[in-house]
């Protein structure tokens, strides 16, 4: 359910299992409930919550459940990489030598290796690893995993081959996520900002918030390339607000927004709102601060970005 985008259902079932495990001190149910909640949180983009649950899942697996160790470690590595815990992700991908290797879970392992490479900034290598994982999953008919892996390849470095794989996977399953991933892939390859905003809204409605943020960032980049500074700033506001719901997820594949990165969190927030043509009074009311505070922050933003007025702000941010 979680990897198919049915997150509310997945979370409800995960809590039923996990809460029962805690209430009954059930050592068999505990890792299953924790794993379910960890995977669901990962799909939502709640990176630290996911890491916390997956740590519990890994720590509570008993000997009988050894076959699931590498699977849970792969999800822990993905969550840790997104949370910025890169060393923990690296440790998760260095399991005990006697940990069983099941072909069934090899594509999941490849997705996790790609996530670590992406966290290290090796985006082309990350995309290739994700594509390899997608091909492996396809050879076994694991179409849900194919779609996730190929979508990751698109996220790290837009690839027509990955877009085709996502589209193929979407035709094989009934779940709602992969059609959105396929639409994102088409929009990303075409560099179409309007389509990217549309799919960002679809991701958001589904609850896959980090995917929604990334689509909005790509829309901002595409608008900027087309000379639409105001539309780009509006898309960047959307992306920033969505990313704020993802527990400070680390997504270096959208780090091209260098202007935003030099600002404090409050300066970034105010600058993006101002670049989207929000008046000072509106910004002040939205953030529950004074107009004078807004103006002071904007003055610091102008100084840091080397600009002199509001008209230059949208261009400077992206």
mmCIF file of N, CA and C in Angstrom, residues 117-237:
data_model
loop_
_atom_site.group_PDB
_atom_site.id
_atom_site.type_symbol
_atom_site.label_atom_id
_atom_site.label_comp_id
_atom_site.label_asym_id
_atom_site.label_seq_id
_atom_site.Cartn_x
_atom_site.Cartn_y
_atom_site.Cartn_z
ATOM 1 N N UNK A 117 24.514 7.312 -3.055
ATOM 2 C CA UNK A 117 25.298 8.036 -4.059
ATOM 3 C C UNK A 117 24.722 9.433 -4.282
ATOM 4 N N UNK A 118 23.404 9.529 -4.332
ATOM 5 C CA UNK A 118 22.775 10.842 -4.527
ATOM 6 C C UNK A 118 23.060 11.759 -3.354
ATOM 7 N N UNK A 119 23.014 11.210 -2.140
ATOM 8 C CA UNK A 119 23.309 12.017 -0.957
ATOM 9 C C UNK A 119 24.738 12.526 -0.978
ATOM 10 N N UNK A 120 25.635 11.753 -1.587
ATOM 11 C CA UNK A 120 27.033 12.167 -1.716
ATOM 12 C C UNK A 120 27.253 13.108 -2.898
ATOM 13 N N UNK A 121 26.199 13.379 -3.665
ATOM 14 C CA UNK A 121 26.312 14.298 -4.792
ATOM 15 C C UNK A 121 26.711 13.658 -6.107
ATOM 16 N N UNK A 122 26.843 12.319 -6.126
ATOM 17 C CA UNK A 122 27.208 11.613 -7.366
ATOM 18 C C UNK A 122 25.935 11.272 -8.123
ATOM 19 N N UNK A 123 25.308 12.285 -8.730
ATOM 20 C CA UNK A 123 23.956 12.122 -9.247
ATOM 21 C C UNK A 123 23.895 11.241 -10.490
ATOM 22 N N UNK A 124 24.868 11.343 -11.378
ATOM 23 C CA UNK A 124 24.854 10.492 -12.568
ATOM 24 C C UNK A 124 25.006 9.023 -12.179
ATOM 25 N N UNK A 125 25.916 8.742 -11.248
ATOM 26 C CA UNK A 125 26.080 7.372 -10.769
ATOM 27 C C UNK A 125 24.824 6.898 -10.054
ATOM 28 N N UNK A 126 24.222 7.780 -9.285
ATOM 29 C CA UNK A 126 22.995 7.428 -8.573
ATOM 30 C C UNK A 126 21.898 7.049 -9.560
ATOM 31 N N UNK A 127 21.759 7.842 -10.617
ATOM 32 C CA UNK A 127 20.736 7.554 -11.620
ATOM 33 C C UNK A 127 20.987 6.217 -12.299
ATOM 34 N N UNK A 128 22.234 5.922 -12.595
ATOM 35 C CA UNK A 128 22.558 4.651 -13.236
ATOM 36 C C UNK A 128 22.275 3.474 -12.306
ATOM 37 N N UNK A 129 22.604 3.614 -11.013
ATOM 38 C CA UNK A 129 22.289 2.559 -10.049
ATOM 39 C C UNK A 129 20.782 2.339 -9.953
ATOM 40 N N UNK A 130 20.030 3.429 -9.914
ATOM 41 C CA UNK A 130 18.577 3.318 -9.822
ATOM 42 C C UNK A 130 18.005 2.650 -11.071
ATOM 43 N N UNK A 131 18.533 2.997 -12.242
ATOM 44 C CA UNK A 131 18.092 2.363 -13.477
ATOM 45 C C UNK A 131 18.401 0.871 -13.473
ATOM 46 N N UNK A 132 19.573 0.515 -12.976
ATOM 47 C CA UNK A 132 19.945 -0.897 -12.902
ATOM 48 C C UNK A 132 18.985 -1.651 -11.986
ATOM 49 N N UNK A 133 18.632 -1.021 -10.866
ATOM 50 C CA UNK A 133 17.673 -1.641 -9.953
ATOM 51 C C UNK A 133 16.314 -1.797 -10.618
ATOM 52 N N UNK A 134 15.908 -0.802 -11.399
ATOM 53 C CA UNK A 134 14.621 -0.880 -12.098
ATOM 54 C C UNK A 134 14.623 -2.022 -13.102
ATOM 55 N N UNK A 135 15.720 -2.166 -13.835
ATOM 56 C CA UNK A 135 15.798 -3.260 -14.808
ATOM 57 C C UNK A 135 15.747 -4.620 -14.117
ATOM 58 N N UNK A 136 16.442 -4.726 -12.994
ATOM 59 C CA UNK A 136 16.440 -5.989 -12.253
ATOM 60 C C UNK A 136 15.035 -6.319 -11.757
ATOM 61 N N UNK A 137 14.345 -5.319 -11.204
ATOM 62 C CA UNK A 137 12.982 -5.541 -10.736
ATOM 63 C C UNK A 137 12.064 -5.919 -11.901
ATOM 64 N N UNK A 138 12.267 -5.307 -13.061
ATOM 65 C CA UNK A 138 11.442 -5.623 -14.225
ATOM 66 C C UNK A 138 11.623 -7.076 -14.646
ATOM 67 N N UNK A 139 12.853 -7.567 -14.528
ATOM 68 C CA UNK A 139 13.116 -8.953 -14.915
ATOM 69 C C UNK A 139 12.374 -9.942 -14.026
ATOM 70 N N UNK A 140 11.942 -9.486 -12.849
ATOM 71 C CA UNK A 140 11.209 -10.337 -11.916
ATOM 72 C C UNK A 140 9.731 -9.971 -11.839
ATOM 73 N N UNK A 141 9.305 -9.021 -12.652
ATOM 74 C CA UNK A 141 7.916 -8.627 -12.630
ATOM 75 C C UNK A 141 7.512 -7.821 -11.407
ATOM 76 N N UNK A 142 8.470 -7.182 -10.742
ATOM 77 C CA UNK A 142 8.181 -6.365 -9.552
ATOM 78 C C UNK A 142 7.887 -4.931 -10.001
ATOM 79 N N UNK A 143 6.711 -4.713 -10.577
ATOM 80 C CA UNK A 143 6.459 -3.465 -11.273
ATOM 81 C C UNK A 143 6.363 -2.266 -10.341
ATOM 82 N N UNK A 144 5.891 -2.472 -9.137
ATOM 83 C CA UNK A 144 5.881 -1.360 -8.191
ATOM 84 C C UNK A 144 7.284 -0.871 -7.890
ATOM 85 N N UNK A 145 8.203 -1.817 -7.700
ATOM 86 C CA UNK A 145 9.601 -1.467 -7.441
ATOM 87 C C UNK A 145 10.246 -0.863 -8.683
ATOM 88 N N UNK A 146 9.882 -1.388 -9.861
ATOM 89 C CA UNK A 146 10.389 -0.800 -11.117
ATOM 90 C C UNK A 146 10.069 0.690 -11.153
ATOM 91 N N UNK A 147 8.818 1.023 -10.863
ATOM 92 C CA UNK A 147 8.406 2.418 -10.935
ATOM 93 C C UNK A 147 9.134 3.303 -9.948
ATOM 94 N N UNK A 148 9.293 2.822 -8.715
ATOM 95 C CA UNK A 148 9.996 3.599 -7.694
ATOM 96 C C UNK A 148 11.450 3.830 -8.101
ATOM 97 N N UNK A 149 12.110 2.757 -8.550
ATOM 98 C CA UNK A 149 13.527 2.871 -8.925
ATOM 99 C C UNK A 149 13.717 3.793 -10.120
ATOM 100 N N UNK A 150 12.883 3.628 -11.140
ATOM 101 C CA UNK A 150 13.019 4.471 -12.328
ATOM 102 C C UNK A 150 12.676 5.923 -12.000
ATOM 103 N N UNK A 151 11.693 6.121 -11.138
ATOM 104 C CA UNK A 151 11.369 7.486 -10.716
ATOM 105 C C UNK A 151 12.559 8.112 -9.996
ATOM 106 N N UNK A 152 13.261 7.342 -9.175
ATOM 107 C CA UNK A 152 14.463 7.867 -8.525
ATOM 108 C C UNK A 152 15.502 8.279 -9.562
ATOM 109 N N UNK A 153 15.643 7.480 -10.619
ATOM 110 C CA UNK A 153 16.599 7.840 -11.671
ATOM 111 C C UNK A 153 16.215 9.166 -12.322
ATOM 112 N N UNK A 154 14.929 9.397 -12.498
ATOM 113 C CA UNK A 154 14.461 10.676 -13.032
ATOM 114 C C UNK A 154 14.764 11.797 -12.057
ATOM 115 N N UNK A 155 14.542 11.562 -10.768
ATOM 116 C CA UNK A 155 14.789 12.595 -9.759
ATOM 117 C C UNK A 155 16.252 13.019 -9.767
ATOM 118 N N UNK A 156 17.158 12.062 -9.890
ATOM 119 C CA UNK A 156 18.580 12.370 -9.786
ATOM 120 C C UNK A 156 19.137 12.981 -11.062
ATOM 121 N N UNK A 157 18.673 12.515 -12.204
ATOM 122 C CA UNK A 157 19.172 13.027 -13.491
ATOM 123 C C UNK A 157 18.178 12.613 -14.559
ATOM 124 N N UNK A 158 17.416 13.548 -15.079
ATOM 125 C CA UNK A 158 16.337 13.232 -16.026
ATOM 126 C C UNK A 158 16.845 12.333 -17.149
ATOM 127 N N UNK A 159 16.159 11.209 -17.353
ATOM 128 C CA UNK A 159 16.602 10.222 -18.325
ATOM 129 C C UNK A 159 15.411 9.710 -19.118
ATOM 130 N N UNK A 160 15.435 9.794 -20.445
ATOM 131 C CA UNK A 160 14.334 9.260 -21.251
ATOM 132 C C UNK A 160 14.115 7.770 -21.017
ATOM 133 N N UNK A 161 15.197 7.006 -20.818
ATOM 134 C CA UNK A 161 15.041 5.577 -20.561
ATOM 135 C C UNK A 161 14.278 5.335 -19.271
ATOM 136 N N UNK A 162 14.612 6.094 -18.228
ATOM 137 C CA UNK A 162 13.901 5.960 -16.964
ATOM 138 C C UNK A 162 12.435 6.337 -17.130
ATOM 139 N N UNK A 163 12.173 7.367 -17.923
ATOM 140 C CA UNK A 163 10.789 7.777 -18.150
ATOM 141 C C UNK A 163 9.988 6.661 -18.806
ATOM 142 N N UNK A 164 10.582 5.957 -19.751
ATOM 143 C CA UNK A 164 9.908 4.837 -20.400
ATOM 144 C C UNK A 164 9.630 3.711 -19.413
ATOM 145 N N UNK A 165 10.571 3.440 -18.528
ATOM 146 C CA UNK A 165 10.384 2.386 -17.535
ATOM 147 C C UNK A 165 9.267 2.732 -16.564
ATOM 148 N N UNK A 166 9.208 3.996 -16.131
ATOM 149 C CA UNK A 166 8.130 4.413 -15.239
ATOM 150 C C UNK A 166 6.788 4.243 -15.937
ATOM 151 N N UNK A 167 6.705 4.656 -17.190
ATOM 152 C CA UNK A 167 5.454 4.544 -17.934
ATOM 153 C C UNK A 167 5.035 3.084 -18.090
ATOM 154 N N UNK A 168 5.999 2.213 -18.374
ATOM 155 C CA UNK A 168 5.702 0.788 -18.502
ATOM 156 C C UNK A 168 5.196 0.221 -17.188
ATOM 157 N N UNK A 169 5.859 0.591 -16.087
ATOM 158 C CA UNK A 169 5.441 0.102 -14.775
ATOM 159 C C UNK A 169 4.036 0.584 -14.427
ATOM 160 N N UNK A 170 3.736 1.837 -14.767
ATOM 161 C CA UNK A 170 2.427 2.413 -14.439
ATOM 162 C C UNK A 170 1.299 1.654 -15.137
ATOM 163 N N UNK A 171 1.594 1.072 -16.291
ATOM 164 C CA UNK A 171 0.573 0.316 -17.018
ATOM 165 C C UNK A 171 0.302 -1.047 -16.392
ATOM 166 N N UNK A 172 1.205 -1.493 -15.513
ATOM 167 C CA UNK A 172 1.105 -2.835 -14.952
ATOM 168 C C UNK A 172 0.437 -2.891 -13.589
ATOM 169 N N UNK A 173 0.206 -1.748 -12.957
ATOM 170 C CA UNK A 173 -0.322 -1.736 -11.596
ATOM 171 C C UNK A 173 -1.557 -0.848 -11.514
ATOM 172 N N UNK A 174 -2.350 -1.076 -10.471
ATOM 173 C CA UNK A 174 -3.567 -0.292 -10.270
ATOM 174 C C UNK A 174 -3.390 0.814 -9.235
ATOM 175 N N UNK A 175 -2.257 0.863 -8.575
ATOM 176 C CA UNK A 175 -2.051 1.844 -7.515
ATOM 177 C C UNK A 175 -1.919 3.252 -8.097
ATOM 178 N N UNK A 176 -2.198 4.284 -7.290
ATOM 179 C CA UNK A 176 -2.242 5.655 -7.821
ATOM 180 C C UNK A 176 -0.886 6.333 -7.994
ATOM 181 N N UNK A 177 0.163 5.844 -7.332
ATOM 182 C CA UNK A 177 1.414 6.600 -7.343
ATOM 183 C C UNK A 177 2.107 6.589 -8.699
ATOM 184 N N UNK A 178 2.226 5.422 -9.322
ATOM 185 C CA UNK A 178 3.055 5.337 -10.524
ATOM 186 C C UNK A 178 2.535 6.177 -11.698
ATOM 187 N N UNK A 179 1.224 6.303 -11.906
ATOM 188 C CA UNK A 179 0.801 7.249 -12.949
ATOM 189 C C UNK A 179 1.294 8.673 -12.698
ATOM 190 N N UNK A 180 1.333 9.087 -11.424
ATOM 191 C CA UNK A 180 1.882 10.416 -11.104
ATOM 192 C C UNK A 180 3.375 10.463 -11.403
ATOM 193 N N UNK A 181 4.077 9.388 -11.042
ATOM 194 C CA UNK A 181 5.514 9.333 -11.323
ATOM 195 C C UNK A 181 5.764 9.386 -12.826
ATOM 196 N N UNK A 182 4.909 8.707 -13.597
ATOM 197 C CA UNK A 182 5.055 8.724 -15.046
ATOM 198 C C UNK A 182 4.810 10.123 -15.607
ATOM 199 N N UNK A 183 3.806 10.790 -15.066
ATOM 200 C CA UNK A 183 3.532 12.163 -15.497
ATOM 201 C C UNK A 183 4.698 13.087 -15.147
ATOM 202 N N UNK A 184 5.265 12.903 -13.955
ATOM 203 C CA UNK A 184 6.432 13.697 -13.556
ATOM 204 C C UNK A 184 7.591 13.462 -14.525
ATOM 205 N N UNK A 185 7.804 12.195 -14.871
ATOM 206 C CA UNK A 185 8.905 11.876 -15.778
ATOM 207 C C UNK A 185 8.723 12.571 -17.118
ATOM 208 N N UNK A 186 7.504 12.531 -17.663
ATOM 209 C CA UNK A 186 7.248 13.197 -18.946
ATOM 210 C C UNK A 186 7.485 14.697 -18.829
ATOM 211 N N UNK A 187 6.991 15.280 -17.747
ATOM 212 C CA UNK A 187 7.140 16.724 -17.561
ATOM 213 C C UNK A 187 8.600 17.109 -17.368
ATOM 214 N N UNK A 188 9.324 16.267 -16.644
ATOM 215 C CA UNK A 188 10.727 16.568 -16.369
ATOM 216 C C UNK A 188 11.567 16.483 -17.647
ATOM 217 N N UNK A 189 11.346 15.430 -18.414
ATOM 218 C CA UNK A 189 12.099 15.281 -19.660
ATOM 219 C C UNK A 189 11.768 16.404 -20.632
ATOM 220 N N UNK A 190 10.485 16.814 -20.653
ATOM 221 C CA UNK A 190 10.061 17.900 -21.541
ATOM 222 C C UNK A 190 10.384 19.273 -20.973
ATOM 223 N N UNK A 191 10.786 19.326 -19.696
ATOM 224 C CA UNK A 191 11.081 20.595 -19.023
ATOM 225 C C UNK A 191 9.884 21.538 -19.096
ATOM 226 N N UNK A 192 8.696 20.987 -18.808
ATOM 227 C CA UNK A 192 7.441 21.720 -18.913
ATOM 228 C C UNK A 192 7.003 22.191 -17.526
ATOM 229 N N UNK A 193 7.122 23.475 -17.198
ATOM 230 C CA UNK A 193 6.834 23.929 -15.843
ATOM 231 C C UNK A 193 5.369 23.794 -15.451
ATOM 232 N N UNK A 194 4.455 24.030 -16.420
ATOM 233 C CA UNK A 194 3.042 23.905 -16.103
ATOM 234 C C UNK A 194 2.670 22.491 -15.709
ATOM 235 N N UNK A 195 3.180 21.507 -16.467
ATOM 236 C CA UNK A 195 2.928 20.108 -16.126
ATOM 237 C C UNK A 195 3.567 19.742 -14.788
ATOM 238 N N UNK A 196 4.735 20.293 -14.521
ATOM 239 C CA UNK A 196 5.421 19.993 -13.256
ATOM 240 C C UNK A 196 4.640 20.517 -12.061
ATOM 241 N N UNK A 197 4.062 21.702 -12.181
ATOM 242 C CA UNK A 197 3.220 22.224 -11.109
ATOM 243 C C UNK A 197 1.984 21.346 -10.929
ATOM 244 N N UNK A 198 1.399 20.926 -12.039
ATOM 245 C CA UNK A 198 0.228 20.064 -11.957
ATOM 246 C C UNK A 198 0.512 18.755 -11.250
ATOM 247 N N UNK A 199 1.622 18.118 -11.583
ATOM 248 C CA UNK A 199 1.944 16.843 -10.938
ATOM 249 C C UNK A 199 2.384 17.067 -9.495
ATOM 250 N N UNK A 200 2.969 18.217 -9.208
ATOM 251 C CA UNK A 200 3.295 18.542 -7.822
ATOM 252 C C UNK A 200 2.025 18.549 -6.967
ATOM 253 N N UNK A 201 0.961 19.115 -7.504
ATOM 254 C CA UNK A 201 -0.307 19.152 -6.771
ATOM 255 C C UNK A 201 -0.886 17.758 -6.599
ATOM 256 N N UNK A 202 -0.719 16.903 -7.607
ATOM 257 C CA UNK A 202 -1.209 15.527 -7.493
ATOM 258 C C UNK A 202 -0.420 14.753 -6.440
ATOM 259 N N UNK A 203 0.888 14.931 -6.446
ATOM 260 C CA UNK A 203 1.715 14.294 -5.408
ATOM 261 C C UNK A 203 1.293 14.773 -4.016
ATOM 262 N N UNK A 204 1.084 16.062 -3.892
ATOM 263 C CA UNK A 204 0.696 16.612 -2.592
ATOM 264 C C UNK A 204 -0.627 16.023 -2.120
ATOM 265 N N UNK A 205 -1.611 15.943 -3.010
ATOM 266 C CA UNK A 205 -2.912 15.399 -2.637
ATOM 267 C C UNK A 205 -2.804 13.947 -2.191
ATOM 268 N N UNK A 206 -1.858 13.216 -2.759
ATOM 269 C CA UNK A 206 -1.652 11.819 -2.394
ATOM 270 C C UNK A 206 -0.924 11.672 -1.062
ATOM 271 N N UNK A 207 -0.202 12.731 -0.664
ATOM 272 C CA UNK A 207 0.566 12.678 0.572
ATOM 273 C C UNK A 207 2.037 12.415 0.379
ATOM 274 N N UNK A 208 2.487 12.269 -0.874
ATOM 275 C CA UNK A 208 3.915 12.095 -1.152
ATOM 276 C C UNK A 208 4.538 13.492 -1.281
ATOM 277 N N UNK A 209 4.776 14.091 -0.127
ATOM 278 C CA UNK A 209 5.067 15.523 -0.064
ATOM 279 C C UNK A 209 6.452 15.863 -0.615
ATOM 280 N N UNK A 210 7.427 15.013 -0.367
ATOM 281 C CA UNK A 210 8.759 15.318 -0.886
ATOM 282 C C UNK A 210 8.762 15.279 -2.408
ATOM 283 N N UNK A 211 8.082 14.308 -2.991
ATOM 284 C CA UNK A 211 7.965 14.277 -4.443
ATOM 285 C C UNK A 211 7.290 15.563 -4.945
ATOM 286 N N UNK A 212 6.279 16.023 -4.212
ATOM 287 C CA UNK A 212 5.586 17.257 -4.597
ATOM 288 C C UNK A 212 6.536 18.445 -4.550
ATOM 289 N N UNK A 213 7.361 18.514 -3.517
ATOM 290 C CA UNK A 213 8.325 19.609 -3.397
ATOM 291 C C UNK A 213 9.324 19.583 -4.544
ATOM 292 N N UNK A 214 9.832 18.397 -4.862
ATOM 293 C CA UNK A 214 10.824 18.293 -5.923
ATOM 294 C C UNK A 214 10.233 18.703 -7.276
ATOM 295 N N UNK A 215 8.993 18.306 -7.529
ATOM 296 C CA UNK A 215 8.352 18.701 -8.784
ATOM 297 C C UNK A 215 8.204 20.211 -8.858
ATOM 298 N N UNK A 216 7.879 20.841 -7.730
ATOM 299 C CA UNK A 216 7.747 22.301 -7.713
ATOM 300 C C UNK A 216 9.105 22.972 -7.917
ATOM 301 N N UNK A 217 10.163 22.431 -7.321
ATOM 302 C CA UNK A 217 11.506 22.971 -7.558
ATOM 303 C C UNK A 217 11.859 22.893 -9.042
ATOM 304 N N UNK A 218 11.555 21.750 -9.671
ATOM 305 C CA UNK A 218 11.865 21.607 -11.097
ATOM 306 C C UNK A 218 11.028 22.567 -11.938
ATOM 307 N N UNK A 219 9.786 22.814 -11.511
ATOM 308 C CA UNK A 219 8.962 23.802 -12.210
ATOM 309 C C UNK A 219 9.597 25.183 -12.111
ATOM 310 N N UNK A 220 10.089 25.532 -10.922
ATOM 311 C CA UNK A 220 10.748 26.825 -10.745
ATOM 312 C C UNK A 220 11.963 26.948 -11.654
ATOM 313 N N UNK A 221 12.720 25.867 -11.748
ATOM 314 C CA UNK A 221 13.900 25.885 -12.621
ATOM 315 C C UNK A 221 13.483 26.078 -14.091
ATOM 316 N N UNK A 222 12.424 25.373 -14.489
ATOM 317 C CA UNK A 222 11.967 25.468 -15.877
ATOM 318 C C UNK A 222 11.402 26.852 -16.190
ATOM 319 N N UNK A 223 10.634 27.414 -15.251
ATOM 320 C CA UNK A 223 10.128 28.775 -15.448
ATOM 321 C C UNK A 223 11.283 29.755 -15.582
ATOM 322 N N UNK A 224 12.277 29.587 -14.737
ATOM 323 C CA UNK A 224 13.427 30.497 -14.777
ATOM 324 C C UNK A 224 14.145 30.413 -16.120
ATOM 325 N N UNK A 225 14.312 29.199 -16.625
ATOM 326 C CA UNK A 225 14.991 29.018 -17.908
ATOM 327 C C UNK A 225 14.210 29.663 -19.048
ATOM 328 N N UNK A 226 12.893 29.718 -18.896
ATOM 329 C CA UNK A 226 12.048 30.324 -19.926
ATOM 330 C C UNK A 226 11.872 31.818 -19.738
ATOM 331 N N UNK A 227 12.539 32.384 -18.722
ATOM 332 C CA UNK A 227 12.459 33.814 -18.491
ATOM 333 C C UNK A 227 11.286 34.248 -17.644
ATOM 334 N N UNK A 228 10.609 33.308 -17.013
ATOM 335 C CA UNK A 228 9.465 33.641 -16.170
ATOM 336 C C UNK A 228 9.856 33.775 -14.715
ATOM 337 N N UNK A 229 10.506 34.866 -14.379
ATOM 338 C CA UNK A 229 11.024 35.042 -13.020
ATOM 339 C C UNK A 229 9.949 35.020 -11.953
ATOM 340 N N UNK A 230 8.806 35.691 -12.199
ATOM 341 C CA UNK A 230 7.753 35.744 -11.191
ATOM 342 C C UNK A 230 7.131 34.367 -10.981
ATOM 343 N N UNK A 231 6.847 33.655 -12.078
ATOM 344 C CA UNK A 231 6.295 32.307 -11.961
ATOM 345 C C UNK A 231 7.293 31.374 -11.278
ATOM 346 N N UNK A 232 8.574 31.583 -11.577
ATOM 347 C CA UNK A 232 9.608 30.773 -10.939
ATOM 348 C C UNK A 232 9.623 31.002 -9.436
ATOM 349 N N UNK A 233 9.505 32.250 -9.025
ATOM 350 C CA UNK A 233 9.511 32.549 -7.589
ATOM 351 C C UNK A 233 8.289 31.952 -6.901
ATOM 352 N N UNK A 234 7.135 32.005 -7.559
ATOM 353 C CA UNK A 234 5.928 31.409 -6.987
ATOM 354 C C UNK A 234 6.093 29.904 -6.828
ATOM 355 N N UNK A 235 6.659 29.253 -7.833
ATOM 356 C CA UNK A 235 6.900 27.818 -7.741
ATOM 357 C C UNK A 235 7.904 27.503 -6.647
ATOM 358 N N UNK A 236 8.924 28.364 -6.491
ATOM 359 C CA UNK A 236 9.914 28.152 -5.443
ATOM 360 C C UNK A 236 9.301 28.304 -4.059
ATOM 361 N N UNK A 237 8.360 29.239 -3.906
ATOM 362 C CA UNK A 237 7.638 29.368 -2.635
ATOM 363 C C UNK A 237 6.905 28.073 -2.332
#
